[in-house]
mmCIF file of C-alpha atoms in Angstrom:
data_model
loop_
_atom_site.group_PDB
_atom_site.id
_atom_site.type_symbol
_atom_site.label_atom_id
_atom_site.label_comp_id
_atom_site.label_asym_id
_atom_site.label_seq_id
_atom_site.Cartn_x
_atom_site.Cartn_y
_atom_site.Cartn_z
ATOM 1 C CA UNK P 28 44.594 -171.732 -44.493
ATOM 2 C CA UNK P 29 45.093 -173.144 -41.006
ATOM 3 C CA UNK P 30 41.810 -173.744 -39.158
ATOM 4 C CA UNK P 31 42.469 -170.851 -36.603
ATOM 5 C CA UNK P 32 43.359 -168.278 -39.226
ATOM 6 C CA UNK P 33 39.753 -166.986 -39.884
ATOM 7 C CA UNK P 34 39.166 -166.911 -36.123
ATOM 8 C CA UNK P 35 42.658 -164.973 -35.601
ATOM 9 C CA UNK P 36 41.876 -162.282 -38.523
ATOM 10 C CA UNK P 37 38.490 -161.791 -36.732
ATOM 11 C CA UNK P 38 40.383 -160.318 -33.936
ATOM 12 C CA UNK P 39 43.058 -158.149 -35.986
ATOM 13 C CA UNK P 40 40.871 -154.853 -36.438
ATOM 14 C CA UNK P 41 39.650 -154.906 -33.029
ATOM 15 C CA UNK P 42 42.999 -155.369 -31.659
ATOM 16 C CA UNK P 43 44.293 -152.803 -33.792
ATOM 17 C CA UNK P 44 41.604 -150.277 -33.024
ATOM 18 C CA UNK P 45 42.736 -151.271 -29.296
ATOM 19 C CA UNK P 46 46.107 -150.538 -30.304
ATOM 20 C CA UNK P 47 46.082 -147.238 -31.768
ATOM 21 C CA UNK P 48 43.551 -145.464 -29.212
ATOM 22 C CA UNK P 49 46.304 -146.453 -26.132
ATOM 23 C CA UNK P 50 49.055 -145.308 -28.040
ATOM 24 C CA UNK P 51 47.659 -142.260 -28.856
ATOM 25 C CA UNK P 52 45.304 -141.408 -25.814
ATOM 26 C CA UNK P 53 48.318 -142.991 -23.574
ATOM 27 C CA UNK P 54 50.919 -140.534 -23.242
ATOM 28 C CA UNK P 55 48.140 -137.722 -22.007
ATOM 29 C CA UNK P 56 47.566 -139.661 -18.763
ATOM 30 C CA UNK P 57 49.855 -138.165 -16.388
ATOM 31 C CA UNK P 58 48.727 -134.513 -16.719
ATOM 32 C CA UNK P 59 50.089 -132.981 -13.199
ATOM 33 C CA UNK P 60 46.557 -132.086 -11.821
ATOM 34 C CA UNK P 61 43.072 -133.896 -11.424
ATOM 35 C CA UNK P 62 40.720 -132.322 -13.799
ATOM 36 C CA UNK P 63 37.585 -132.556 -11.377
ATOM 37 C CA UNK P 64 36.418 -132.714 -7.687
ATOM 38 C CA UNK P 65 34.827 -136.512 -8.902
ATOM 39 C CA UNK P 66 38.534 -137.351 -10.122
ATOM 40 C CA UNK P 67 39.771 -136.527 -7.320
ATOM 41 C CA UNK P 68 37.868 -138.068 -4.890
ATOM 42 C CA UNK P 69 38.178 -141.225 -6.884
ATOM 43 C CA UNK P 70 41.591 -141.160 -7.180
ATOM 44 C CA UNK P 71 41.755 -140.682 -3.127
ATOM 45 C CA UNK P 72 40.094 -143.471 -2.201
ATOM 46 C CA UNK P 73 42.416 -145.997 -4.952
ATOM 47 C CA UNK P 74 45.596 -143.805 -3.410
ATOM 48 C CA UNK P 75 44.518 -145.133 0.182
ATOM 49 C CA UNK P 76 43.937 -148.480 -0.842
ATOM 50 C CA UNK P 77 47.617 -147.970 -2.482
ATOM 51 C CA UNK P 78 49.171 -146.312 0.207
ATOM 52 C CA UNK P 79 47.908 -147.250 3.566
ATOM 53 C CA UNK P 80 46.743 -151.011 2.201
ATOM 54 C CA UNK P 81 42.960 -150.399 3.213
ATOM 55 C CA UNK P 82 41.655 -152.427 0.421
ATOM 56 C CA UNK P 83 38.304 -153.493 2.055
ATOM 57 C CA UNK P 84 36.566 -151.859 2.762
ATOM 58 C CA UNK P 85 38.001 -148.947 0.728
ATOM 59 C CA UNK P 86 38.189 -145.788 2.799
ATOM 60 C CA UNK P 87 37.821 -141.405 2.088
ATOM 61 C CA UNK P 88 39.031 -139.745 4.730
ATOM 62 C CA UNK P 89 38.738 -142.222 7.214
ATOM 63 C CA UNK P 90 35.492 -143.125 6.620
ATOM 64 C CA UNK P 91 33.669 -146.298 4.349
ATOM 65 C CA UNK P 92 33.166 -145.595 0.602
ATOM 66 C CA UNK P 93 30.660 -147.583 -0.739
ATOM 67 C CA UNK P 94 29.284 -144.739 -3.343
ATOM 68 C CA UNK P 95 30.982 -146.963 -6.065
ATOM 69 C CA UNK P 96 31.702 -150.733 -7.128
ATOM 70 C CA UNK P 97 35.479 -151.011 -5.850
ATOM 71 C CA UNK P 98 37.083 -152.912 -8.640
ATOM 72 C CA UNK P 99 37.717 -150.184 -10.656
ATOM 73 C CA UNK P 100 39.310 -148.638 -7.303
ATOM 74 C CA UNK P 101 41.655 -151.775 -6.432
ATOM 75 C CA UNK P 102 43.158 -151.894 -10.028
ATOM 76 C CA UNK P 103 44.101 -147.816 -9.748
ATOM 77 C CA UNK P 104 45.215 -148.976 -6.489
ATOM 78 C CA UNK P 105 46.821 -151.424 -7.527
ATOM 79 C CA UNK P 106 48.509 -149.779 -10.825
ATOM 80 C CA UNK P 107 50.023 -146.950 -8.346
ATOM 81 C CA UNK P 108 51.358 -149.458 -5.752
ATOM 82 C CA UNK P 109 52.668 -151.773 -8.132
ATOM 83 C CA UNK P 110 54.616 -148.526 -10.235
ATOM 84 C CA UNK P 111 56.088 -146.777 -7.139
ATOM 85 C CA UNK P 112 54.355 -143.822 -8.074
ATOM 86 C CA UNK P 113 51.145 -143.160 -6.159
ATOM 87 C CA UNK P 114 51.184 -139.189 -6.485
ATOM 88 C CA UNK P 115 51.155 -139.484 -10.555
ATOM 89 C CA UNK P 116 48.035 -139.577 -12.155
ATOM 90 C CA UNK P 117 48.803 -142.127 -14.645
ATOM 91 C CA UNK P 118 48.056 -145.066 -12.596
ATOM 92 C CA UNK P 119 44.818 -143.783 -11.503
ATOM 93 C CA UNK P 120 43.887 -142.470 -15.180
ATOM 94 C CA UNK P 121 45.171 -145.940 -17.479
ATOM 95 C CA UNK P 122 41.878 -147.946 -16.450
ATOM 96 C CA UNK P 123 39.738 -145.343 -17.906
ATOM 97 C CA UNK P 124 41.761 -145.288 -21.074
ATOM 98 C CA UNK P 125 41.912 -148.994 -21.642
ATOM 99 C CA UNK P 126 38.033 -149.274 -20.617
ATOM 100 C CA UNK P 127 37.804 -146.280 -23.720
ATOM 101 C CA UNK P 128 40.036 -148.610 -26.140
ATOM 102 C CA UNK P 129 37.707 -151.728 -25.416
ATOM 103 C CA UNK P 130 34.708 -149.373 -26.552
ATOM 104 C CA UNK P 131 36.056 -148.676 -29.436
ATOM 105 C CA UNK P 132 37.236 -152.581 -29.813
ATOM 106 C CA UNK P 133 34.014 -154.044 -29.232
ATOM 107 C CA UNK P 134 32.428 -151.543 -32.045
ATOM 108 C CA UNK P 135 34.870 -153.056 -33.912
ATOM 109 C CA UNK P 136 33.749 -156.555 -33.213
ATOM 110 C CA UNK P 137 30.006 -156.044 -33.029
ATOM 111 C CA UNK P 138 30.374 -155.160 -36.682
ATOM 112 C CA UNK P 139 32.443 -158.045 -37.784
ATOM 113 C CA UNK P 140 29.575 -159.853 -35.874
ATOM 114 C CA UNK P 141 26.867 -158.179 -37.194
ATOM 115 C CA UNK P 142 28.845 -158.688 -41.003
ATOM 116 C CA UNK P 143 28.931 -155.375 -41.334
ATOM 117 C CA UNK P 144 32.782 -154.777 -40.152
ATOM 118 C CA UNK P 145 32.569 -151.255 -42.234
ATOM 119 C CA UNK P 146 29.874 -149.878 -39.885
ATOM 120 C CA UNK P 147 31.802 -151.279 -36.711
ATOM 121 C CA UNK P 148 35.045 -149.495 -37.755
ATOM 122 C CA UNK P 149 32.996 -146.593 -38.687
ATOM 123 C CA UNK P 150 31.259 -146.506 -35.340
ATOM 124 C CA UNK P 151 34.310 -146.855 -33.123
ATOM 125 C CA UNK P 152 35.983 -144.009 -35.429
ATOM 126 C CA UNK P 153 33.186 -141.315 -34.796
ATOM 127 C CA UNK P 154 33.000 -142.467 -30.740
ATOM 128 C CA UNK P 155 36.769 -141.860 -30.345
ATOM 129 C CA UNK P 156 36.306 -138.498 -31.980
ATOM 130 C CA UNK P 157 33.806 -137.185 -29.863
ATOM 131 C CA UNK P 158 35.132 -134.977 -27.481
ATOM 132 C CA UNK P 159 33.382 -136.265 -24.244
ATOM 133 C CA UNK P 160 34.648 -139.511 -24.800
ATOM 134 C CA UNK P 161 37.853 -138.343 -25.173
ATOM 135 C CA UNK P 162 38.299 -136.344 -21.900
ATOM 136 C CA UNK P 163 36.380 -139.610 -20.189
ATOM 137 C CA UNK P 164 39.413 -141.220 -21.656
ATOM 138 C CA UNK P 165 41.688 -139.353 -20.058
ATOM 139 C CA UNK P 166 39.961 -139.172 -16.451
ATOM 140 C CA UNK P 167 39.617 -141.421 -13.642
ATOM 141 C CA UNK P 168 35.672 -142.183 -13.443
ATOM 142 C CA UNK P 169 33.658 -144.604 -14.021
ATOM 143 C CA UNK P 170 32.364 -143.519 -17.080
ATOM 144 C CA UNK P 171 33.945 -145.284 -19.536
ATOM 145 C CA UNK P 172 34.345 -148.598 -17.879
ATOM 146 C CA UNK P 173 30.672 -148.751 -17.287
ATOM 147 C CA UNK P 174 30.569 -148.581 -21.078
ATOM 148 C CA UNK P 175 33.068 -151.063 -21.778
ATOM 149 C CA UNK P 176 30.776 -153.590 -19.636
ATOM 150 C CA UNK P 177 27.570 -152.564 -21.458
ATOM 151 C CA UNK P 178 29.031 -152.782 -25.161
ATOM 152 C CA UNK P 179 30.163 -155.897 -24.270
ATOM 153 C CA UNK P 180 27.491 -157.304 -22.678
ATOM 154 C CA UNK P 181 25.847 -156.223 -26.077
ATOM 155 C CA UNK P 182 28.700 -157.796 -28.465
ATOM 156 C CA UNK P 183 28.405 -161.175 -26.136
ATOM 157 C CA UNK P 184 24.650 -161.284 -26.267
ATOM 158 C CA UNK P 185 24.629 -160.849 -30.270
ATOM 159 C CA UNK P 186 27.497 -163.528 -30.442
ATOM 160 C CA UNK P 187 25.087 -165.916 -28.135
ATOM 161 C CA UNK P 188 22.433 -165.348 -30.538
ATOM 162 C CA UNK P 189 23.895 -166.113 -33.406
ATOM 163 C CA UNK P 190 25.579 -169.277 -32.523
ATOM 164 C CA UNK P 191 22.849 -171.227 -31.961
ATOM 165 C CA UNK P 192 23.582 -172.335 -28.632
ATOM 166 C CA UNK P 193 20.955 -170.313 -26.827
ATOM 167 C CA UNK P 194 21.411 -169.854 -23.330
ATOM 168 C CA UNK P 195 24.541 -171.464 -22.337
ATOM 169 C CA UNK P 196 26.345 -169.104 -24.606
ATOM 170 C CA UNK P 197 23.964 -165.959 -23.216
ATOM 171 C CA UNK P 198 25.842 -166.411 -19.439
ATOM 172 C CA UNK P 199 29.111 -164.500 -21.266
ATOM 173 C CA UNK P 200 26.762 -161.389 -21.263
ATOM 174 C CA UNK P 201 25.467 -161.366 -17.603
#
């Protein structure tokens, strides 16, 4: 075996749970209407910062929004300058489903971590059955990119922990 080879196995499931979720989640993203008045009003303020280049601050109907951390809002923005296609709702709606994929990834990891990669598999397979984590998936909030930055946070923190390097390794996790 090559001395990356255990390291690059480590990141197979993971990436595979990764995989499958966007592939199969991923061709539901441009439905032709927003699903909510929230997804709506976030996908607004990302189609100004897209349209009209108001990227800070970002703007809802003329006015400041500062209801929510922007970076979510510049990469939607972003996404639907960058494709040409600021009315779809796939631009808006991708960050939610790739935030939903690392979920399910880092469940993935935090029981390879843990030595338990069963229970991480296991984990990620009941979360991206559950039906509210599904339509999160599929609609621009902040839902499921607040939990991408939590179960990481987690995953990093155990992985500081159990490498022995104690605080230099924690700063990952802030």
């Amino acid at each position: 075996m090559t001395p990356g080879a255990p390291k690059t196995r480590a990141w197979l499931a993971p990436l595979a749970v990764f995989v499958l979720w966007t592939a199969a989640v991923g061709p539901w993203l441009d439905r032709p209407h927003m699903q909510e008045a929230d997804e709506l009003t976030h996908a607004r303020v990302a189609q100004a910062a897209a349209l009209e280049g108001r990227w800070w601050p970002l703007v809802l109907d003329g006015r400041p929004f500062y209801e929510k951390p922007p970076l979510i809002f510049w990469l939607a923005g972003a996404a639907a300058r960058l494709s040409g296609r600021p009315y779809a709702g796939w631009p808006y709606r991708m960050w939610t489903c790739l935030a939903a994929g690392a979920c399910l990834a880092v469940l993935a990891w935090l029981g390879m971590l843990l030595g338990r990669p069963a229970a991480g598999l296991a984990a990620a397979g009941l979360l991206a059955l559950q039906g509210d984590f599904i339509f999160h998936a599929r609609f621009f909030s902040l839902d499921t990119p607040f939990l991408a930055c939590a179960l990481a946070s987690l995953a990093l923190s155990v992985r500081a922990s159990e490498s022995g390097r104690g605080w230099a390794a924690a700063g990952w996790a802030l």
